[in-house]
PDB file of C-alpha atoms in Angstrom:
ATOM      1  CA  MET A 181     -60.383 115.355  44.283  1.00 28.00           C
ATOM      2  CA  ARG A 182     -61.795 117.921  41.950  1.00 32.00           C
ATOM      3  CA  GLU A 183     -64.635 116.728  39.921  1.00 33.00           C
ATOM      4  CA  ILE A 184     -63.876 116.986  36.165  1.00 34.00           C
ATOM      5  CA  LEU A 185     -67.349 118.371  34.907  1.00 39.00           C
ATOM      6  CA  GLY A 186     -66.734 119.920  31.552  1.00 38.00           C
ATOM      7  CA  ARG A 187     -66.230 116.804  29.361  1.00 38.00           C
ATOM      8  CA  ARG A 188     -69.541 115.404  30.717  1.00 37.00           C
ATOM      9  CA  ARG A 189     -71.770 118.320  29.811  1.00 42.00           C
ATOM     10  CA  ARG A 190     -73.038 119.928  26.582  1.00 45.00           C
ATOM     11  CA  LEU A 191     -74.125 123.526  26.635  1.00 45.00           C
ATOM     12  CA  LEU A 192     -76.819 122.740  24.130  1.00 42.00           C
ATOM     13  CA  SER A 193     -77.957 119.425  25.704  1.00 43.00           C
ATOM     14  CA  ARG A 194     -81.609 118.740  26.274  1.00 48.00           C
ATOM     15  CA  ARG A 195     -83.309 117.077  29.241  1.00 52.00           C
ATOM     16  CA  GLY A 196     -85.189 113.840  28.764  1.00 43.00           C
ATOM     17  CA  ASP A 197     -88.418 115.814  28.892  1.00 50.00           C
ATOM     18  CA  GLY A 198     -87.344 118.077  26.084  1.00 46.00           C
ATOM     19  CA  GLY A 199     -86.466 121.107  28.133  1.00 58.00           C
ATOM     20  CA  PRO A 200     -83.092 122.842  28.222  1.00 75.00           C
ATOM     21  CA  ASP A 201     -80.393 121.525  30.550  1.00 91.00           C
ATOM     22  CA  LEU A 202     -80.112 124.871  32.381  1.00 95.00           C
ATOM     23  CA  ILE A 203     -78.387 123.427  35.357  1.00 96.00           C
ATOM     24  CA  GLY A 204     -75.791 121.610  33.332  1.00 95.00           C
ATOM     25  CA  ALA A 205     -75.019 124.719  31.247  1.00 96.00           C
ATOM     26  CA  ALA A 206     -74.945 126.909  34.554  1.00 96.00           C
ATOM     27  CA  LEU A 207     -72.466 124.496  36.140  1.00 96.00           C
ATOM     28  CA  THR A 208     -70.290 124.621  32.949  1.00 94.00           C
ATOM     29  CA  PHE A 209     -70.116 128.283  33.099  1.00 95.00           C
ATOM     30  CA  ALA A 210     -69.455 128.679  36.858  1.00 95.00           C
ATOM     31  CA  ALA A 211     -67.502 125.506  37.773  1.00 93.00           C
ATOM     32  CA  ASP A 212     -65.579 124.881  34.590  1.00 92.00           C
ATOM     33  CA  TRP A 213     -65.149 128.305  33.015  1.00 94.00           C
ATOM     34  CA  GLN A 214     -65.197 130.173  36.254  1.00 94.00           C
ATOM     35  CA  TRP A 215     -67.877 132.742  35.001  1.00 96.00           C
ATOM     36  CA  PRO A 216     -69.926 133.993  37.882  1.00 96.00           C
ATOM     37  CA  VAL A 217     -73.633 133.370  37.160  1.00 97.00           C
ATOM     38  CA  LEU A 218     -76.888 133.683  39.086  1.00 96.00           C
ATOM     39  CA  PRO A 219     -80.526 132.824  38.282  1.00 96.00           C
ATOM     40  CA  GLY A 220     -82.558 135.570  36.638  1.00 93.00           C
ATOM     41  CA  VAL A 221     -86.186 136.540  37.218  1.00 91.00           C
ATOM     42  CA  ALA A 222     -88.494 134.500  35.041  1.00 82.00           C
ATOM     43  CA  ALA A 223     -91.235 135.551  32.642  1.00 78.00           C
ATOM     44  CA  ASP A 224     -94.652 136.167  34.073  1.00 77.00           C
ATOM     45  CA  PRO A 225     -96.393 132.786  34.186  1.00 79.00           C
ATOM     46  CA  GLN A 226     -99.704 134.399  33.414  1.00 78.00           C
ATOM     47  CA  ASP A 227     -98.328 136.284  30.386  1.00 78.00           C
ATOM     48  CA  ARG A 228     -95.112 135.022  28.998  1.00 77.00           C
ATOM     49  CA  SER A 229     -94.380 138.278  27.127  1.00 79.00           C
ATOM     50  CA  ARG A 230     -94.016 140.063  30.287  1.00 84.00           C
ATOM     51  CA  CYS A 231     -91.560 139.913  33.288  1.00 85.00           C
ATOM     52  CA  ALA A 232     -92.383 138.474  36.664  1.00 83.00           C
ATOM     53  CA  CYS A 233     -90.551 141.455  38.391  1.00 86.00           C
ATOM     54  CA  PRO A 234     -92.625 144.296  39.961  1.00 86.00           C
ATOM     55  CA  ASP A 235     -91.542 146.817  37.109  1.00 88.00           C
ATOM     56  CA  PRO A 236     -94.431 147.130  34.599  1.00 85.00           C
ATOM     57  CA  GLU A 237     -92.033 148.844  32.244  1.00 85.00           C
ATOM     58  CA  CYS A 238     -89.264 146.272  32.475  1.00 86.00           C
ATOM     59  CA  THR A 239     -86.954 146.735  29.374  1.00 85.00           C
ATOM     60  CA  VAL A 240     -85.348 143.078  29.650  1.00 86.00           C
ATOM     61  CA  PRO A 241     -88.298 141.033  30.781  1.00 84.00           C
ATOM     62  CA  GLY A 242     -87.227 137.611  32.167  1.00 81.00           C
ATOM     63  CA  ALA A 243     -83.651 138.257  31.402  1.00 87.00           C
ATOM     64  CA  HIS A 244     -82.257 140.090  34.441  1.00 89.00           C
ATOM     65  CA  PRO A 245     -81.349 139.531  38.127  1.00 89.00           C
ATOM     66  CA  PHE A 246     -83.903 140.277  40.814  1.00 88.00           C
ATOM     67  CA  ASP A 247     -83.742 137.959  43.887  1.00 86.00           C
ATOM     68  CA  PRO A 248     -80.833 137.343  44.394  1.00 90.00           C
ATOM     69  CA  GLY A 249     -79.379 140.550  43.152  1.00 90.00           C
ATOM     70  CA  LEU A 250     -76.414 140.672  40.865  1.00 92.00           C
ATOM     71  CA  LEU A 251     -73.791 140.857  43.440  1.00 93.00           C
ATOM     72  CA  ALA A 252     -74.815 137.251  44.541  1.00 94.00           C
ATOM     73  CA  ALA A 253     -73.218 135.947  41.270  1.00 95.00           C
ATOM     74  CA  THR A 254     -70.857 133.176  41.989  1.00 96.00           C
ATOM     75  CA  THR A 255     -68.747 130.430  40.595  1.00 96.00           C
ATOM     76  CA  ASP A 256     -69.430 127.981  43.538  1.00 96.00           C
ATOM     77  CA  ALA A 257     -70.911 124.684  42.057  1.00 96.00           C
ATOM     78  CA  ARG A 258     -72.916 123.876  45.220  1.00 97.00           C
ATOM     79  CA  MET A 259     -74.558 127.290  45.126  1.00 97.00           C
ATOM     80  CA  VAL A 260     -75.455 126.776  41.401  1.00 97.00           C
ATOM     81  CA  ARG A 261     -76.918 123.395  42.006  1.00 96.00           C
ATOM     82  CA  TRP A 262     -79.029 124.779  44.919  1.00 96.00           C
ATOM     83  CA  TRP A 263     -80.342 127.698  42.867  1.00 96.00           C
ATOM     84  CA  TRP A 264     -81.236 125.808  39.928  1.00 95.00           C
ATOM     85  CA  GLY A 265     -82.388 122.658  41.965  1.00 94.00           C
ATOM     86  CA  ASN A 266     -85.045 124.913  43.306  1.00 93.00           C
ATOM     87  CA  ARG A 267     -85.742 126.998  40.214  1.00 92.00           C
ATOM     88  CA  PRO A 268     -84.941 124.724  37.289  1.00 92.00           C
ATOM     89  CA  THR A 269     -86.249 127.082  34.504  1.00 91.00           C
ATOM     90  CA  ALA A 270     -84.643 130.158  35.756  1.00 93.00           C
ATOM     91  CA  PRO A 271     -82.635 132.114  33.117  1.00 95.00           C
ATOM     92  CA  ILE A 272     -78.882 132.013  33.456  1.00 97.00           C
ATOM     93  CA  ILE A 273     -77.488 135.370  34.031  1.00 96.00           C
ATOM     94  CA  LEU A 274     -73.656 136.192  33.571  1.00 97.00           C
ATOM     95  CA  ALA A 275     -72.226 138.932  35.729  1.00 96.00           C
ATOM     96  CA  THR A 276     -70.041 140.472  32.988  1.00 96.00           C
ATOM     97  CA  GLY A 277     -66.500 141.500  34.187  1.00 92.00           C
ATOM     98  CA  GLY A 278     -67.169 139.867  37.533  1.00 85.00           C
ATOM     99  CA  THR A 279     -64.459 138.462  39.642  1.00 80.00           C
ATOM    100  CA  SER A 280     -64.386 134.591  39.582  1.00 68.00           C
ATOM    101  CA  ARG A 281     -63.157 133.071  42.704  1.00 58.00           C
ATOM    102  CA  SER A 282     -63.432 129.403  42.937  1.00 51.00           C
ATOM    103  CA  SER A 283     -64.101 127.708  46.300  1.00 41.00           C
ATOM    104  CA  GLU A 284     -61.303 125.194  45.222  1.00 42.00           C
ATOM    105  CA  ALA A 285     -58.189 125.912  47.179  1.00 38.00           C
ATOM    106  CA  GLY A 286     -55.415 127.227  45.197  1.00 38.00           C
ATOM    107  CA  SER A 287     -57.407 127.627  41.884  1.00 44.00           C
ATOM    108  CA  GLY A 288     -57.145 131.539  41.993  1.00 45.00           C
ATOM    109  CA  LYS A 289     -59.435 134.185  40.572  1.00 61.00           C
ATOM    110  CA  GLY A 290     -59.855 136.039  37.330  1.00 76.00           C
ATOM    111  CA  LYS A 291     -62.475 138.167  35.592  1.00 86.00           C
ATOM    112  CA  ALA A 292     -65.500 137.034  33.596  1.00 93.00           C
ATOM    113  CA  PRO A 293     -65.706 138.274  29.924  1.00 96.00           C
ATOM    114  CA  CYS A 294     -67.549 141.496  29.084  1.00 97.00           C
ATOM    115  CA  ALA A 295     -69.700 142.064  26.083  1.00 96.00           C
ATOM    116  CA  VAL A 296     -70.599 144.360  23.197  1.00 95.00           C
ATOM    117  CA  SER A 297     -74.143 144.282  21.972  1.00 94.00           C
ATOM    118  CA  LEU A 298     -76.245 145.504  19.039  1.00 92.00           C
ATOM    119  CA  PRO A 299     -79.560 145.076  17.516  1.00 91.00           C
ATOM    120  CA  ALA A 300     -79.986 141.615  15.820  1.00 92.00           C
ATOM    121  CA  LEU A 301     -80.258 142.663  12.173  1.00 90.00           C
ATOM    122  CA  PRO A 302     -77.251 144.998  12.161  1.00 89.00           C
ATOM    123  CA  ALA A 303     -75.455 142.435  14.124  1.00 92.00           C
ATOM    124  CA  ALA A 304     -75.873 139.735  11.553  1.00 92.00           C
ATOM    125  CA  ARG A 305     -74.784 142.007   8.823  1.00 88.00           C
ATOM    126  CA  ALA A 306     -71.683 143.119  10.860  1.00 89.00           C
ATOM    127  CA  LEU A 307     -70.654 139.551  11.593  1.00 92.00           C
ATOM    128  CA  ALA A 308     -71.135 138.501   7.892  1.00 90.00           C
ATOM    129  CA  ALA A 309     -68.781 141.524   7.112  1.00 87.00           C
ATOM    130  CA  LEU A 310     -66.171 140.412   9.734  1.00 88.00           C
ATOM    131  CA  ASP A 311     -66.309 136.804   8.408  1.00 90.00           C
ATOM    132  CA  ARG A 312     -65.397 138.116   4.964  1.00 87.00           C
ATOM    133  CA  ARG A 313     -62.414 139.906   6.467  1.00 86.00           C
ATOM    134  CA  GLY A 314     -61.304 136.876   8.302  1.00 90.00           C
ATOM    135  CA  MET A 315     -61.663 138.466  11.675  1.00 89.00           C
ATOM    136  CA  ARG A 316     -61.513 135.879  14.554  1.00 91.00           C
ATOM    137  CA  LEU A 317     -64.480 136.227  17.014  1.00 93.00           C
ATOM    138  CA  GLY A 318     -65.139 134.274  20.125  1.00 94.00           C
ATOM    139  CA  PRO A 319     -68.682 133.379  21.397  1.00 97.00           C
ATOM    140  CA  VAL A 320     -71.633 135.248  20.325  1.00 97.00           C
ATOM    141  CA  VAL A 321     -74.834 135.147  22.266  1.00 97.00           C
ATOM    142  CA  ALA A 322     -78.103 135.925  20.371  1.00 97.00           C
ATOM    143  CA  SER A 323     -81.639 136.912  21.669  1.00 94.00           C
ATOM    144  CA  PRO A 324     -84.506 137.855  19.255  1.00 92.00           C
ATOM    145  CA  ALA A 325     -83.680 141.449  19.882  1.00 91.00           C
ATOM    146  CA  ARG A 326     -80.033 141.795  20.281  1.00 93.00           C
ATOM    147  CA  TRP A 327     -76.683 139.863  19.895  1.00 96.00           C
ATOM    148  CA  SER A 328     -73.835 140.136  22.223  1.00 96.00           C
ATOM    149  CA  ILE A 329     -70.184 139.569  21.259  1.00 97.00           C
ATOM    150  CA  LEU A 330     -68.052 138.320  24.233  1.00 97.00           C
ATOM    151  CA  VAL A 331     -64.980 140.288  24.763  1.00 96.00           C
ATOM    152  CA  LYS A 332     -61.987 140.275  27.327  1.00 95.00           C
ATOM    153  CA  PRO A 333     -62.643 142.197  30.487  1.00 94.00           C
ATOM    154  CA  TYR A 334     -62.141 145.921  30.244  1.00 92.00           C
ATOM    155  CA  SER A 335     -62.083 148.991  32.666  1.00 89.00           C
ATOM    156  CA  MET A 336     -64.284 151.971  32.380  1.00 89.00           C
ATOM    157  CA  GLU A 337     -61.184 154.138  31.768  1.00 91.00           C
ATOM    158  CA  GLN A 338     -60.187 151.770  28.852  1.00 91.00           C
ATOM    159  CA  LEU A 339     -63.618 151.888  27.372  1.00 91.00           C
ATOM    160  CA  GLY A 340     -63.906 155.672  27.781  1.00 91.00           C
ATOM    161  CA  GLU A 341     -60.433 156.063  25.887  1.00 92.00           C
ATOM    162  CA  LEU A 342     -61.589 153.873  23.195  1.00 90.00           C
ATOM    163  CA  LEU A 343     -64.772 155.763  22.514  1.00 90.00           C
ATOM    164  CA  TYR A 344     -63.269 159.146  22.899  1.00 90.00           C
ATOM    165  CA  ALA A 345     -60.933 158.244  20.105  1.00 89.00           C
ATOM    166  CA  LYS A 346     -63.694 157.462  17.781  1.00 87.00           C
ATOM    167  CA  ASP A 347     -65.196 159.889  15.225  1.00 85.00           C
ATOM    168  CA  PHE A 348     -68.411 157.837  15.314  1.00 83.00           C
ATOM    169  CA  VAL A 349     -69.932 155.219  17.402  1.00 85.00           C
ATOM    170  CA  PRO A 350     -73.490 154.011  16.698  1.00 84.00           C
ATOM    171  CA  GLY A 351     -75.809 154.786  19.516  1.00 84.00           C
ATOM    172  CA  SER A 352     -77.315 151.268  19.417  1.00 85.00           C
ATOM    173  CA  LEU A 353     -74.158 149.775  20.602  1.00 90.00           C
ATOM    174  CA  ARG A 354     -74.168 148.850  24.313  1.00 92.00           C
ATOM    175  CA  PHE A 355     -71.290 147.812  26.554  1.00 94.00           C
ATOM    176  CA  HIS A 356     -71.819 145.248  29.319  1.00 95.00           C
ATOM    177  CA  GLY A 357     -68.714 145.722  31.544  1.00 94.00           C
ATOM    178  CA  GLU A 358     -68.220 145.271  35.258  1.00 93.00           C
ATOM    179  CA  GLY A 359     -71.484 145.649  36.998  1.00 93.00           C
ATOM    180  CA  GLY A 360     -73.467 144.631  33.951  1.00 94.00           C
ATOM    181  CA  TYR A 361     -74.961 141.396  32.844  1.00 95.00           C
ATOM    182  CA  ILE A 362     -76.330 139.384  29.896  1.00 96.00           C
ATOM    183  CA  ALA A 363     -78.503 136.220  29.740  1.00 96.00           C
ATOM    184  CA  LEU A 364     -76.703 133.111  28.443  1.00 97.00           C
ATOM    185  CA  PRO A 365     -77.987 129.904  26.529  1.00 97.00           C
ATOM    186  CA  PRO A 366     -80.054 127.988  26.761  1.00 96.00           C
ATOM    187  CA  SER A 367     -82.133 130.340  28.843  1.00 94.00           C
ATOM    188  CA  GLY A 368     -85.781 131.205  27.952  1.00 91.00           C
ATOM    189  CA  THR A 369     -86.929 134.747  28.510  1.00 89.00           C
ATOM    190  CA  ALA A 370     -89.947 136.826  27.997  1.00 85.00           C
ATOM    191  CA  GLN A 371     -88.452 138.138  24.796  1.00 86.00           C
ATOM    192  CA  GLY A 372     -87.720 134.676  23.474  1.00 89.00           C
ATOM    193  CA  GLU A 373     -84.971 131.974  23.709  1.00 93.00           C
ATOM    194  CA  ILE A 374     -81.336 132.817  24.234  1.00 95.00           C
ATOM    195  CA  ARG A 375     -79.063 130.884  21.893  1.00 97.00           C
ATOM    196  CA  TRP A 376     -75.487 130.722  20.643  1.00 97.00           C
ATOM    197  CA  GLU A 377     -75.003 132.505  17.300  1.00 97.00           C
ATOM    198  CA  ARG A 378     -71.385 131.470  17.580  1.00 96.00           C
ATOM    199  CA  ALA A 379     -71.024 128.547  19.972  1.00 95.00           C
ATOM    200  CA  PRO A 380     -67.951 128.069  22.111  1.00 91.00           C
ATOM    201  CA  LEU A 381     -65.847 125.024  21.255  1.00 82.00           C
ATOM    202  CA  PRO A 382     -66.690 122.029  23.415  1.00 75.00           C
ATOM    203  CA  GLY A 383     -64.444 121.164  26.285  1.00 70.00           C
ATOM    204  CA  SER A 384     -63.664 122.319  29.798  1.00 64.00           C
ATOM    205  CA  ALA A 385     -61.402 125.273  29.120  1.00 80.00           C
ATOM    206  CA  SER A 386     -62.884 128.871  29.176  1.00 87.00           C
ATOM    207  CA  PRO A 387     -63.582 130.051  25.671  1.00 93.00           C
ATOM    208  CA  TRP A 388     -61.134 132.379  24.010  1.00 94.00           C
ATOM    209  CA  VAL A 389     -62.448 136.047  23.552  1.00 94.00           C
ATOM    210  CA  PRO A 390     -61.084 138.915  21.630  1.00 94.00           C
ATOM    211  CA  ASP A 391     -60.064 142.389  22.838  1.00 93.00           C
ATOM    212  CA  VAL A 392     -62.820 144.981  23.177  1.00 93.00           C
ATOM    213  CA  GLU A 393     -60.706 147.449  20.814  1.00 92.00           C
ATOM    214  CA  ALA A 394     -60.644 144.948  18.017  1.00 90.00           C
ATOM    215  CA  VAL A 395     -64.385 144.277  18.225  1.00 92.00           C
ATOM    216  CA  VAL A 396     -65.532 147.900  18.568  1.00 91.00           C
ATOM    217  CA  ASP A 397     -63.243 148.898  15.731  1.00 88.00           C
ATOM    218  CA  ALA A 398     -64.375 146.044  13.434  1.00 87.00           C
ATOM    219  CA  VAL A 399     -67.971 146.449  14.187  1.00 87.00           C
ATOM    220  CA  VAL A 400     -68.209 150.270  13.637  1.00 86.00           C
ATOM    221  CA  ASP A 401     -66.193 149.875  10.521  1.00 81.00           C
ATOM    222  CA  ALA A 402     -68.335 146.965   9.206  1.00 77.00           C
ATOM    223  CA  LEU A 403     -71.643 148.954   9.940  1.00 77.00           C
ATOM    224  CA  THR A 404     -70.212 152.169   8.279  1.00 76.00           C
ATOM    225  CA  ARG A 405     -68.891 150.150   5.101  1.00 68.00           C
ATOM    226  CA  THR A 406     -72.191 148.239   4.672  1.00 56.00           C
ATOM    227  CA  GLY A 407     -74.199 151.360   5.184  1.00 57.00           C
ATOM    228  CA  VAL A 408     -76.255 149.648   7.985  1.00 53.00           C
ATOM    229  CA  SER A 409     -78.324 152.091  10.011  1.00 50.00           C
ATOM    230  CA  ALA A 410     -78.555 150.514  13.485  1.00 49.00           C
ATOM    231  CA  PRO A 411     -81.634 151.788  15.254  1.00 47.00           C
ATOM    232  CA  GLU A 412     -81.603 152.848  18.802  1.00 44.00           C
ATOM    233  CA  MET A 413     -82.750 149.871  20.611  1.00 45.00           C
TER     234      MET A 413
END
């Protein structure tokens, strides 16, 4: 019988020792929501502001795949338990737009969400503007430097047509589609803690996310109307 996991876990739960429940969150993402995840490289234990990977110029320290690589991302609960059982403090990395195929017979497959990200300050102002307009958003992931708005999976062709039709798209917008990744809460990275700015509703169902067209249209319009200059970051 399939184990019902979602109702027994909380994404923002804390372990008894005060640390984040990374394995519980990773199991929710993978087993309940069918989002392919894998452990990220940690921050350098000797210097928490640096990455433990070999690249001295790493641009996302402690918040990217390394060993295993991104292609290893999975929804298999057994693999998730093994990974975080051996690396309990590893950041949780989502393979954006990745195919989710459950090991459970008959459960099928789908695509993980993608994301649109922008620097934190312009993102906060853009979200406030969207709230005033009553636009519905799904989960929003926040790091100290950037916020990522989760969106439905999209193809490169779809994204290209969307951007081509725009007169102006801020250069600070980044698109995390198939082959990309973001770190998920409650991960700790060299840049700081990853948290939910807009948390998913509790429960076992995969969270609702908007279309990428709606998010890009609304964010570009909000940044333009509010006169926010989003720096190239």
